[in-house]
Amino acid sequence: MRPEAALFLFHLRVGTRIALRILAPVLATALFLFYVLRPEFALELARILFVEGSLVESGLAGTLLLVGLARVVAPRVSAGDQGWARSLPVAGTALRLLTVLSMVIAEIPILAFLGALVLAATRPGLAGAAIRIAGLVVGAAAAGLACLPAPTASWARLLPAAACFFSFADSLPLLGASAVVLIISGALPGRIPVTRKRDGTRRDLPEAAFFQGLALRSVRGRIILAYLSPAIILGAARLFLSNNELAADRASALALFALALALASFVGGAADILSARRPPWPWLRSLPRSAAARVRDDAIFLAVLALPLAGGLALLGRPAREAILLVGPLAWLAIRGAGAMREFGDRPFGVIGQMAVEGTIMSLTLALLPWTSWLLAAAAPLAFIFARNAERRFKPTRWAERHHSNAGDPLSWSAS
């Protein structure tokens, strides 16, 4: 098989894996928008952004959306740029274009959701919907090209960014011009960056919080991505409360549901990032520390980073005393997230899928029966025992199908 054909099939599989990984959160978000905010709200928002908005409004909103999505996917697709792919007889331009192909395939669930909204918002004008859906595909490819690491020059990002902006114009000539600019940008000579070692030494981590600091150093700024879905949930709940007159008990139930779901969403995302960037190492198990201590450190790490979400009480107009109802869910979710890293990290939907299911059930239960918060607090030690046992059973040297498809491996092209 020719090297180009082998790489093409490889990138198809990489993009498909990432698409399967993000499909569950996308479907959960779609269900939340349609059944909590009502279909009319989602369709009206799509009509404002993609149909009635001017080129500046639609192009700016669409470009920010697709560039943000590409920046999430790009590190997972290009994680192995320094590895075996550099030894293949394939030009740098071909590697860049194949990486963009993987990114577009990985974004298919979200692009399909946006395309369905556009199609529903532009009926019966199917011709206009076809132009806008084609613009989504062109814009996704352009955003992926703009977000690739180390282009030939800094200005080289401007061409695909401009193509992404004009792809949201409701005009066939402008869409064709965007496609031409995208082709020109992709044809520019590309190069794969070479990672260089940093000069100087790192500061030592404090002894009292060494392992939490090690986890934070591993995830770095990527942890911000875990706050995106909670922000969307709390923002949607705020809009719903602002635009509807609810009784006091129903408003309290909705606020508690949104806060608990936001906590579950954050813990799932943060635990997934942590399990990918700081997997359970054999080195960590060689230290004189128990399984309970390792689980405790991860649970404390997740709980401390989730504390800012308690500020959602002020956003939703709830009194500060209701923060006591979040103690039980926070303790339970943090411990369950630490346990899910050991049990579900190598499954198709990983930690996020597990926490999404448990978090949704828990949030609905809390909204209907707020006193179950105390039951969760009382059951937290039991969850800790389960997580500790999962840590003891975990074999860091075991072989798994995606053992080398882990974002924590610098030589992998990761789908996790």
CSV table of C-alpha atoms in Angstrom, one decimal:
chain,number,residue,atom,x,y,z
A,1,MET,CA,0.0,0.0,0.0
A,2,ARG,CA,1.2,3.5,-0.8
A,3,PRO,CA,2.3,5.6,2.2
A,4,GLU,CA,-0.3,8.3,1.2
A,5,ALA,CA,-3.1,5.7,1.1
A,6,ALA,CA,-2.1,4.2,4.4
A,7,LEU,CA,-2.0,7.6,6.1
A,8,PHE,CA,-5.4,8.5,4.6
A,9,LEU,CA,-7.0,5.3,6.1
A,10,PHE,CA,-5.2,6.0,9.4
A,11,HIS,CA,-6.5,9.5,9.7
A,12,LEU,CA,-10.0,8.3,8.8
A,13,ARG,CA,-9.8,6.0,11.8
A,14,VAL,CA,-8.4,8.6,14.1
A,15,GLY,CA,-11.2,11.1,13.2
A,16,THR,CA,-13.8,8.4,13.6
A,17,ARG,CA,-12.5,7.5,17.1
A,18,ILE,CA,-12.6,11.0,18.3
A,19,ALA,CA,-16.1,11.5,16.8
A,20,LEU,CA,-17.3,8.5,18.7
A,21,ARG,CA,-15.8,9.8,21.9
A,22,ILE,CA,-17.5,13.2,21.6
A,23,LEU,CA,-20.8,11.8,20.3
A,24,ALA,CA,-22.4,11.2,23.8
A,25,PRO,CA,-21.8,14.8,25.1
A,26,VAL,CA,-23.1,16.2,21.9
A,27,LEU,CA,-26.3,14.2,22.1
A,28,ALA,CA,-26.7,15.1,25.7
A,29,THR,CA,-26.3,18.8,24.9
A,30,ALA,CA,-28.9,18.5,22.0
A,31,LEU,CA,-31.4,16.8,24.3
A,32,PHE,CA,-30.8,19.5,26.9
A,33,LEU,CA,-31.5,22.3,24.4
A,34,PHE,CA,-34.6,20.7,22.9
A,35,TYR,CA,-36.3,19.3,26.1
A,36,VAL,CA,-35.3,21.9,28.7
A,37,LEU,CA,-35.0,25.1,26.7
A,38,ARG,CA,-37.7,23.9,24.2
A,39,PRO,CA,-37.2,23.4,20.5
A,40,GLU,CA,-38.5,26.9,19.7
A,41,PHE,CA,-35.5,28.5,21.5
A,42,ALA,CA,-32.9,26.4,19.7
A,43,LEU,CA,-34.5,27.1,16.3
A,44,GLU,CA,-34.8,30.8,17.0
A,45,LEU,CA,-31.2,31.0,18.0
A,46,ALA,CA,-30.2,29.1,14.8
A,47,ARG,CA,-32.4,31.5,12.7
A,48,ILE,CA,-30.7,34.5,14.3
A,49,LEU,CA,-27.2,33.2,13.8
A,50,PHE,CA,-27.4,31.6,10.4
A,51,VAL,CA,-30.4,33.0,8.6
A,52,GLU,CA,-31.4,36.5,9.7
A,53,GLY,CA,-27.9,37.7,10.8
A,54,SER,CA,-25.6,39.7,8.6
A,55,LEU,CA,-22.3,38.5,7.3
A,56,VAL,CA,-20.5,40.1,10.2
A,57,GLU,CA,-22.7,38.6,12.9
A,58,SER,CA,-23.0,35.1,11.4
A,59,GLY,CA,-19.4,35.0,10.3
A,60,LEU,CA,-18.1,36.2,13.6
A,61,ALA,CA,-20.3,33.8,15.7
A,62,GLY,CA,-19.6,30.9,13.3
A,63,THR,CA,-15.9,31.5,13.2
A,64,LEU,CA,-15.6,31.6,17.0
A,65,LEU,CA,-17.6,28.4,17.3
A,66,LEU,CA,-15.6,26.4,14.7
A,67,VAL,CA,-12.2,27.8,15.8
A,68,GLY,CA,-13.0,26.9,19.4
A,69,LEU,CA,-14.1,23.4,18.4
A,70,ALA,CA,-10.9,23.0,16.2
A,71,ARG,CA,-8.7,24.1,19.1
A,72,VAL,CA,-10.3,21.3,21.2
A,73,VAL,CA,-9.8,18.6,18.6
A,74,ALA,CA,-6.4,19.7,17.2
A,75,PRO,CA,-4.2,18.6,20.1
A,76,ARG,CA,-5.8,15.2,20.1
A,77,VAL,CA,-5.2,14.7,16.4
A,78,SER,CA,-1.7,16.2,16.2
A,79,ALA,CA,-0.4,14.6,19.4
A,80,GLY,CA,1.9,12.3,17.5
A,81,ASP,CA,3.5,14.8,15.1
A,82,GLN,CA,6.9,14.1,16.6
A,83,GLY,CA,6.6,10.3,16.2
A,84,TRP,CA,6.7,7.7,13.5
A,85,ALA,CA,4.8,9.9,10.9
A,86,ARG,CA,7.9,12.0,10.4
A,87,SER,CA,9.8,9.0,9.1
A,88,LEU,CA,7.3,8.3,6.3
A,89,PRO,CA,8.1,9.5,2.7
A,90,VAL,CA,5.2,12.0,2.8
A,91,ALA,CA,5.6,15.8,2.4
A,92,GLY,CA,4.7,18.1,5.2
A,93,THR,CA,1.8,19.6,3.2
A,94,ALA,CA,0.2,16.2,2.9
A,95,LEU,CA,0.6,15.5,6.6
A,96,ARG,CA,-1.1,18.9,7.4
A,97,LEU,CA,-4.0,18.2,5.1
A,98,LEU,CA,-4.6,14.7,6.4
A,99,THR,CA,-4.6,16.1,9.9
A,100,VAL,CA,-7.3,18.6,8.9
A,101,LEU,CA,-9.2,15.7,7.4
A,102,SER,CA,-9.1,13.9,10.8
A,103,MET,CA,-10.3,17.1,12.5
A,104,VAL,CA,-13.3,17.5,10.2
A,105,ILE,CA,-14.3,13.8,10.6
A,106,ALA,CA,-14.0,14.2,14.4
A,107,GLU,CA,-16.3,17.2,14.3
A,108,ILE,CA,-19.0,15.4,12.3
A,109,PRO,CA,-21.4,14.9,15.3
A,110,ILE,CA,-21.4,18.6,16.1
A,111,LEU,CA,-21.5,19.7,12.4
A,112,ALA,CA,-24.5,17.3,11.9
A,113,PHE,CA,-26.3,18.9,14.8
A,114,LEU,CA,-25.6,22.4,13.5
A,115,GLY,CA,-26.7,21.3,10.0
A,116,ALA,CA,-30.0,20.0,11.4
A,117,LEU,CA,-30.6,23.3,13.1
A,118,VAL,CA,-29.8,25.2,9.9
A,119,LEU,CA,-32.1,22.9,7.9
A,120,ALA,CA,-35.0,23.3,10.3
A,121,ALA,CA,-34.5,27.1,10.5
A,122,THR,CA,-34.4,27.7,6.8
A,123,ARG,CA,-37.4,25.6,5.7
A,124,PRO,CA,-38.8,25.7,3.0
A,125,GLY,CA,-35.7,27.3,1.4
A,126,LEU,CA,-33.7,24.1,0.9
A,127,ALA,CA,-31.3,25.7,-1.6
A,128,GLY,CA,-30.2,28.2,1.0
A,129,ALA,CA,-29.9,25.5,3.6
A,130,ALA,CA,-27.6,23.5,1.2
A,131,ILE,CA,-25.4,26.5,0.8
A,132,ARG,CA,-25.2,27.0,4.6
A,133,ILE,CA,-24.5,23.4,5.3
A,134,ALA,CA,-21.7,23.3,2.7
A,135,GLY,CA,-20.4,26.5,4.4
A,136,LEU,CA,-20.2,24.6,7.7
A,137,VAL,CA,-18.0,21.9,6.1
A,138,VAL,CA,-15.7,24.5,4.4
A,139,GLY,CA,-15.6,26.6,7.6
A,140,ALA,CA,-14.7,23.5,9.7
A,141,ALA,CA,-11.8,22.6,7.4
A,142,ALA,CA,-10.6,26.2,7.3
A,143,ALA,CA,-10.8,26.5,11.1
A,144,GLY,CA,-8.8,23.2,11.5
A,145,LEU,CA,-6.1,24.5,9.1
A,146,ALA,CA,-5.9,27.8,11.0
A,147,CYS,CA,-5.5,25.9,14.4
A,148,LEU,CA,-2.7,23.6,13.3
A,149,PRO,CA,0.5,24.1,15.3
A,150,ALA,CA,3.4,26.0,13.7
A,151,PRO,CA,2.3,27.1,10.2
A,152,THR,CA,4.8,28.3,7.7
A,153,ALA,CA,4.4,31.9,9.0
A,154,SER,CA,2.1,33.7,11.4
A,155,TRP,CA,0.2,35.4,8.6
A,156,ALA,CA,-0.6,31.9,7.2
A,157,ARG,CA,-3.3,31.6,9.8
A,158,LEU,CA,-5.1,34.6,8.4
A,159,LEU,CA,-6.0,33.0,5.1
A,160,PRO,CA,-7.9,30.0,6.5
A,161,ALA,CA,-9.4,32.2,9.2
A,162,ALA,CA,-10.8,34.5,6.4
A,163,ALA,CA,-12.1,31.5,4.5
A,164,CYS,CA,-13.9,30.3,7.7
A,165,PHE,CA,-15.4,33.8,8.1
A,166,PHE,CA,-16.8,34.1,4.6
A,167,SER,CA,-18.0,30.5,4.5
A,168,PHE,CA,-21.0,31.7,6.6
A,169,ALA,CA,-22.2,34.1,3.9
A,170,ASP,CA,-25.5,33.2,2.4
A,171,SER,CA,-24.0,33.6,-1.1
A,172,LEU,CA,-22.7,30.9,-3.5
A,173,PRO,CA,-20.0,33.2,-5.0
A,174,LEU,CA,-18.6,34.0,-1.5
A,175,LEU,CA,-18.7,30.3,-0.6
A,176,GLY,CA,-16.8,29.4,-3.7
A,177,ALA,CA,-14.3,32.1,-2.9
A,178,SER,CA,-13.9,30.7,0.6
A,179,ALA,CA,-13.2,27.2,-0.9
A,180,VAL,CA,-10.6,28.7,-3.2
A,181,VAL,CA,-8.9,30.5,-0.4
A,182,LEU,CA,-9.0,27.3,1.6
A,183,ILE,CA,-7.3,25.3,-1.2
A,184,ILE,CA,-4.6,28.0,-1.6
A,185,SER,CA,-4.0,27.9,2.2
A,186,GLY,CA,-3.7,24.1,2.1
A,187,ALA,CA,-1.3,24.2,-0.9
A,188,LEU,CA,1.2,26.4,0.9
A,189,PRO,CA,4.4,24.6,1.9
A,190,GLY,CA,3.9,23.2,5.4
A,191,ARG,CA,6.3,22.0,8.0
A,192,ILE,CA,5.9,19.9,11.1
A,193,PRO,CA,7.3,21.7,14.2
A,194,VAL,CA,10.1,20.2,16.1
A,195,THR,CA,9.7,20.1,19.9
A,196,ARG,CA,12.6,21.6,21.7
A,197,LYS,CA,13.5,21.1,25.3
A,198,ARG,CA,12.9,24.1,27.6
A,199,ASP,CA,15.9,25.8,29.1
A,200,GLY,CA,16.1,26.2,32.8
A,201,THR,CA,14.7,24.2,35.6
A,202,ARG,CA,11.2,24.0,37.0
A,203,ARG,CA,10.3,25.1,40.5
A,204,ASP,CA,9.8,22.3,43.0
A,205,LEU,CA,6.2,21.5,44.0
A,206,PRO,CA,5.3,22.1,47.6
A,207,GLU,CA,5.6,18.9,49.6
A,208,ALA,CA,2.1,19.2,51.3
A,209,ALA,CA,0.3,19.3,47.9
A,210,PHE,CA,2.8,17.6,45.7
A,211,PHE,CA,0.4,15.1,44.0
A,212,GLN,CA,-2.3,17.7,43.5
A,213,GLY,CA,0.3,20.0,42.1
A,214,LEU,CA,1.5,17.2,39.8
A,215,ALA,CA,-2.0,16.7,38.5
A,216,LEU,CA,-2.4,20.5,37.9
A,217,ARG,CA,0.9,20.7,36.1
A,218,SER,CA,-0.2,17.8,33.9
A,219,VAL,CA,-3.5,19.3,32.8
A,220,ARG,CA,-2.3,22.9,32.7
A,221,GLY,CA,-4.7,25.2,30.8
A,222,ARG,CA,-6.6,22.3,29.3
A,223,ILE,CA,-8.7,22.2,32.5
A,224,ILE,CA,-10.5,25.4,31.3
A,225,LEU,CA,-12.2,23.2,28.7
A,226,ALA,CA,-13.9,21.3,31.5
A,227,TYR,CA,-15.7,24.6,32.5
A,228,LEU,CA,-17.3,25.1,29.1
A,229,SER,CA,-20.2,22.7,29.5
A,230,PRO,CA,-21.0,23.8,33.0
A,231,ALA,CA,-21.0,27.4,31.8
A,232,ILE,CA,-23.5,26.5,29.0
A,233,ILE,CA,-25.8,24.6,31.5
A,234,LEU,CA,-25.8,27.5,34.0
A,235,GLY,CA,-26.3,30.1,31.3
A,236,ALA,CA,-29.2,28.2,29.8
A,237,ALA,CA,-30.8,27.8,33.3
A,238,ARG,CA,-30.3,31.6,33.8
A,239,LEU,CA,-32.1,32.4,30.6
A,240,PHE,CA,-34.9,30.0,31.4
A,241,LEU,CA,-35.4,31.5,34.8
A,242,SER,CA,-35.3,35.1,33.4
A,243,ASN,CA,-37.8,34.5,30.7
A,244,ASN,CA,-40.3,32.4,32.6
A,245,GLU,CA,-42.3,33.1,35.8
A,246,LEU,CA,-42.0,30.1,38.0
A,247,ALA,CA,-43.2,29.3,41.5
A,248,ALA,CA,-40.6,29.5,44.3
A,249,ASP,CA,-40.4,25.7,44.7
A,250,ARG,CA,-40.0,25.1,41.0
A,251,ALA,CA,-37.4,27.8,40.6
A,252,SER,CA,-35.4,26.3,43.4
A,253,ALA,CA,-35.7,22.8,41.9
A,254,LEU,CA,-34.5,24.0,38.5
A,255,ALA,CA,-31.6,25.9,40.0
A,256,LEU,CA,-30.6,22.8,42.0
A,257,PHE,CA,-30.9,20.6,38.9
A,258,ALA,CA,-28.7,23.0,36.9
A,259,LEU,CA,-26.1,23.3,39.6
A,260,ALA,CA,-25.8,19.5,40.2
A,261,LEU,CA,-25.7,18.8,36.4
A,262,ALA,CA,-23.0,21.5,36.0
A,263,LEU,CA,-20.9,19.8,38.8
A,264,ALA,CA,-21.3,16.4,37.2
A,265,SER,CA,-20.4,17.8,33.8
A,266,PHE,CA,-17.3,19.5,35.1
A,267,VAL,CA,-16.1,16.5,37.2
A,268,GLY,CA,-16.6,14.2,34.1
A,269,GLY,CA,-14.6,16.5,31.8
A,270,ALA,CA,-11.9,17.2,34.4
A,271,ALA,CA,-11.4,13.5,35.3
A,272,ASP,CA,-11.3,12.6,31.6
A,273,ILE,CA,-8.5,15.2,30.9
A,274,LEU,CA,-6.6,14.1,34.0
A,275,SER,CA,-6.8,10.4,33.1
A,276,ALA,CA,-5.5,11.2,29.6
A,277,ARG,CA,-2.7,13.6,30.6
A,278,ARG,CA,-1.6,11.9,33.9
A,279,PRO,CA,-2.6,8.3,33.5
A,280,PRO,CA,-2.1,5.8,36.3
A,281,TRP,CA,1.7,5.3,36.0
A,282,PRO,CA,3.6,2.3,37.3
A,283,TRP,CA,6.0,4.9,38.7
A,284,LEU,CA,3.3,6.3,40.9
A,285,ARG,CA,2.6,2.8,42.3
A,286,SER,CA,6.3,2.4,43.2
A,287,LEU,CA,6.0,5.1,45.8
A,288,PRO,CA,5.2,4.2,49.5
A,289,ARG,CA,1.6,5.4,49.2
A,290,SER,CA,-1.6,3.4,49.5
A,291,ALA,CA,-4.4,3.1,46.9
A,292,ALA,CA,-6.6,5.1,49.3
A,293,ALA,CA,-4.1,8.0,49.3
A,294,ARG,CA,-4.0,8.0,45.5
A,295,VAL,CA,-7.8,8.1,45.1
A,296,ARG,CA,-8.0,10.7,47.9
A,297,ASP,CA,-5.6,13.0,46.1
A,298,ASP,CA,-7.5,12.8,42.8
A,299,ALA,CA,-10.9,13.4,44.6
A,300,ILE,CA,-9.5,16.4,46.4
A,301,PHE,CA,-8.1,17.8,43.1
A,302,LEU,CA,-11.5,17.4,41.3
A,303,ALA,CA,-13.5,18.8,44.3
A,304,VAL,CA,-11.3,21.9,44.7
A,305,LEU,CA,-11.4,22.8,41.0
A,306,ALA,CA,-15.2,22.3,41.0
A,307,LEU,CA,-15.7,24.8,43.9
A,308,PRO,CA,-16.0,27.9,41.7
A,309,LEU,CA,-19.2,26.5,40.2
A,310,ALA,CA,-20.9,27.2,43.5
A,311,GLY,CA,-20.9,30.8,42.3
A,312,GLY,CA,-23.7,29.7,40.1
A,313,LEU,CA,-26.0,30.3,43.0
A,314,ALA,CA,-25.6,34.0,42.5
A,315,LEU,CA,-26.0,33.6,38.8
A,316,LEU,CA,-29.3,31.8,39.3
A,317,GLY,CA,-30.5,34.2,42.0
A,318,ARG,CA,-30.4,31.7,44.8
A,319,PRO,CA,-29.5,32.5,48.5
A,320,ALA,CA,-26.0,31.5,49.6
A,321,ARG,CA,-27.4,29.2,52.3
A,322,GLU,CA,-28.4,26.8,49.6
A,323,ALA,CA,-24.8,26.0,49.0
A,324,ILE,CA,-25.1,23.4,51.8
A,325,LEU,CA,-27.2,21.3,49.4
A,326,LEU,CA,-24.2,21.1,47.1
A,327,VAL,CA,-21.8,19.6,49.6
A,328,GLY,CA,-23.2,16.0,49.3
A,329,PRO,CA,-23.3,16.0,45.4
A,330,LEU,CA,-19.8,17.5,45.2
A,331,ALA,CA,-18.3,14.9,47.6
A,332,TRP,CA,-20.0,12.1,45.8
A,333,LEU,CA,-19.2,13.3,42.3
A,334,ALA,CA,-15.5,14.0,43.1
A,335,ILE,CA,-15.0,10.5,44.5
A,336,ARG,CA,-17.0,8.8,41.7
A,337,GLY,CA,-14.9,10.7,39.2
A,338,ALA,CA,-11.7,9.5,40.8
A,339,GLY,CA,-13.1,6.0,40.7
A,340,ALA,CA,-14.3,6.3,37.1
A,341,MET,CA,-10.7,7.1,36.0
A,342,ARG,CA,-9.7,3.6,37.1
A,343,GLU,CA,-12.7,1.7,35.8
A,344,PHE,CA,-14.0,3.4,32.7
A,345,GLY,CA,-11.0,5.2,31.2
A,346,ASP,CA,-10.5,2.7,28.4
A,347,ARG,CA,-14.2,2.3,27.4
A,348,PRO,CA,-15.8,3.8,24.3
A,349,PHE,CA,-17.3,6.8,26.1
A,350,GLY,CA,-14.8,6.8,28.9
A,351,VAL,CA,-15.1,8.8,32.1
A,352,ILE,CA,-17.4,11.4,30.5
A,353,GLY,CA,-20.0,8.9,29.5
A,354,GLN,CA,-20.1,7.3,33.0
A,355,MET,CA,-20.3,10.7,34.8
A,356,ALA,CA,-23.0,11.9,32.4
A,357,VAL,CA,-25.3,9.0,33.1
A,358,GLU,CA,-24.8,9.2,36.9
A,359,GLY,CA,-24.9,13.0,37.0
A,360,THR,CA,-28.1,13.2,35.1
A,361,ILE,CA,-29.9,10.7,37.3
A,362,MET,CA,-28.5,12.4,40.4
A,363,SER,CA,-29.5,15.9,39.2
A,364,LEU,CA,-33.1,14.8,38.5
A,365,THR,CA,-33.3,13.1,41.9
A,366,LEU,CA,-32.0,16.2,43.7
A,367,ALA,CA,-34.4,18.5,41.9
A,368,LEU,CA,-37.4,16.3,43.0
A,369,LEU,CA,-36.1,15.4,46.4
A,370,PRO,CA,-33.5,17.9,47.7
A,371,TRP,CA,-33.1,16.0,51.0
A,372,THR,CA,-31.2,13.3,49.0
A,373,SER,CA,-28.2,15.6,49.2
A,374,TRP,CA,-27.7,14.3,52.8
A,375,LEU,CA,-27.9,10.7,51.5
A,376,LEU,CA,-25.2,11.4,49.0
A,377,ALA,CA,-23.0,12.9,51.7
A,378,ALA,CA,-23.6,9.8,53.9
A,379,ALA,CA,-22.9,7.5,51.0
A,380,ALA,CA,-19.6,9.2,50.1
A,381,PRO,CA,-17.5,6.8,52.2
A,382,LEU,CA,-19.0,3.9,50.4
A,383,ALA,CA,-18.1,5.5,47.0
A,384,PHE,CA,-14.6,6.0,48.3
A,385,ILE,CA,-14.3,2.3,49.2
A,386,PHE,CA,-15.5,1.3,45.7
A,387,ALA,CA,-12.9,3.7,44.1
A,388,ARG,CA,-10.1,2.4,46.4
A,389,ASN,CA,-10.9,-1.2,45.4
A,390,ALA,CA,-10.9,-0.2,41.7
A,391,GLU,CA,-7.5,1.4,42.2
A,392,ARG,CA,-6.2,-1.8,43.8
A,393,ARG,CA,-7.5,-3.9,40.9
A,394,PHE,CA,-6.1,-1.6,38.3
A,395,LYS,CA,-3.1,-3.0,36.4
A,396,PRO,CA,-1.1,-0.1,34.8
A,397,THR,CA,0.9,-2.6,32.7
A,398,ARG,CA,-2.2,-4.4,31.1
A,399,TRP,CA,-2.6,-4.3,27.4
A,400,ALA,CA,-5.7,-2.5,26.0
A,401,GLU,CA,-6.8,-2.0,22.4
A,402,ARG,CA,-6.2,1.8,22.7
A,403,HIS,CA,-3.1,1.5,24.9
A,404,HIS,CA,-1.1,3.7,22.6
A,405,SER,CA,-4.1,5.9,21.6
A,406,ASN,CA,-3.8,7.9,24.7
A,407,ALA,CA,-3.3,11.7,24.7
A,408,GLY,CA,-0.8,11.3,27.5
A,409,ASP,CA,1.5,9.4,25.2
A,410,PRO,CA,3.5,12.1,23.3
A,411,LEU,CA,4.1,9.7,20.4
A,412,SER,CA,0.5,8.8,19.8
A,413,TRP,CA,-2.2,10.1,17.5
A,414,SER,CA,-4.8,10.1,20.2
A,415,ALA,CA,-8.5,9.7,20.2
A,416,SER,CA,-8.8,10.0,23.9
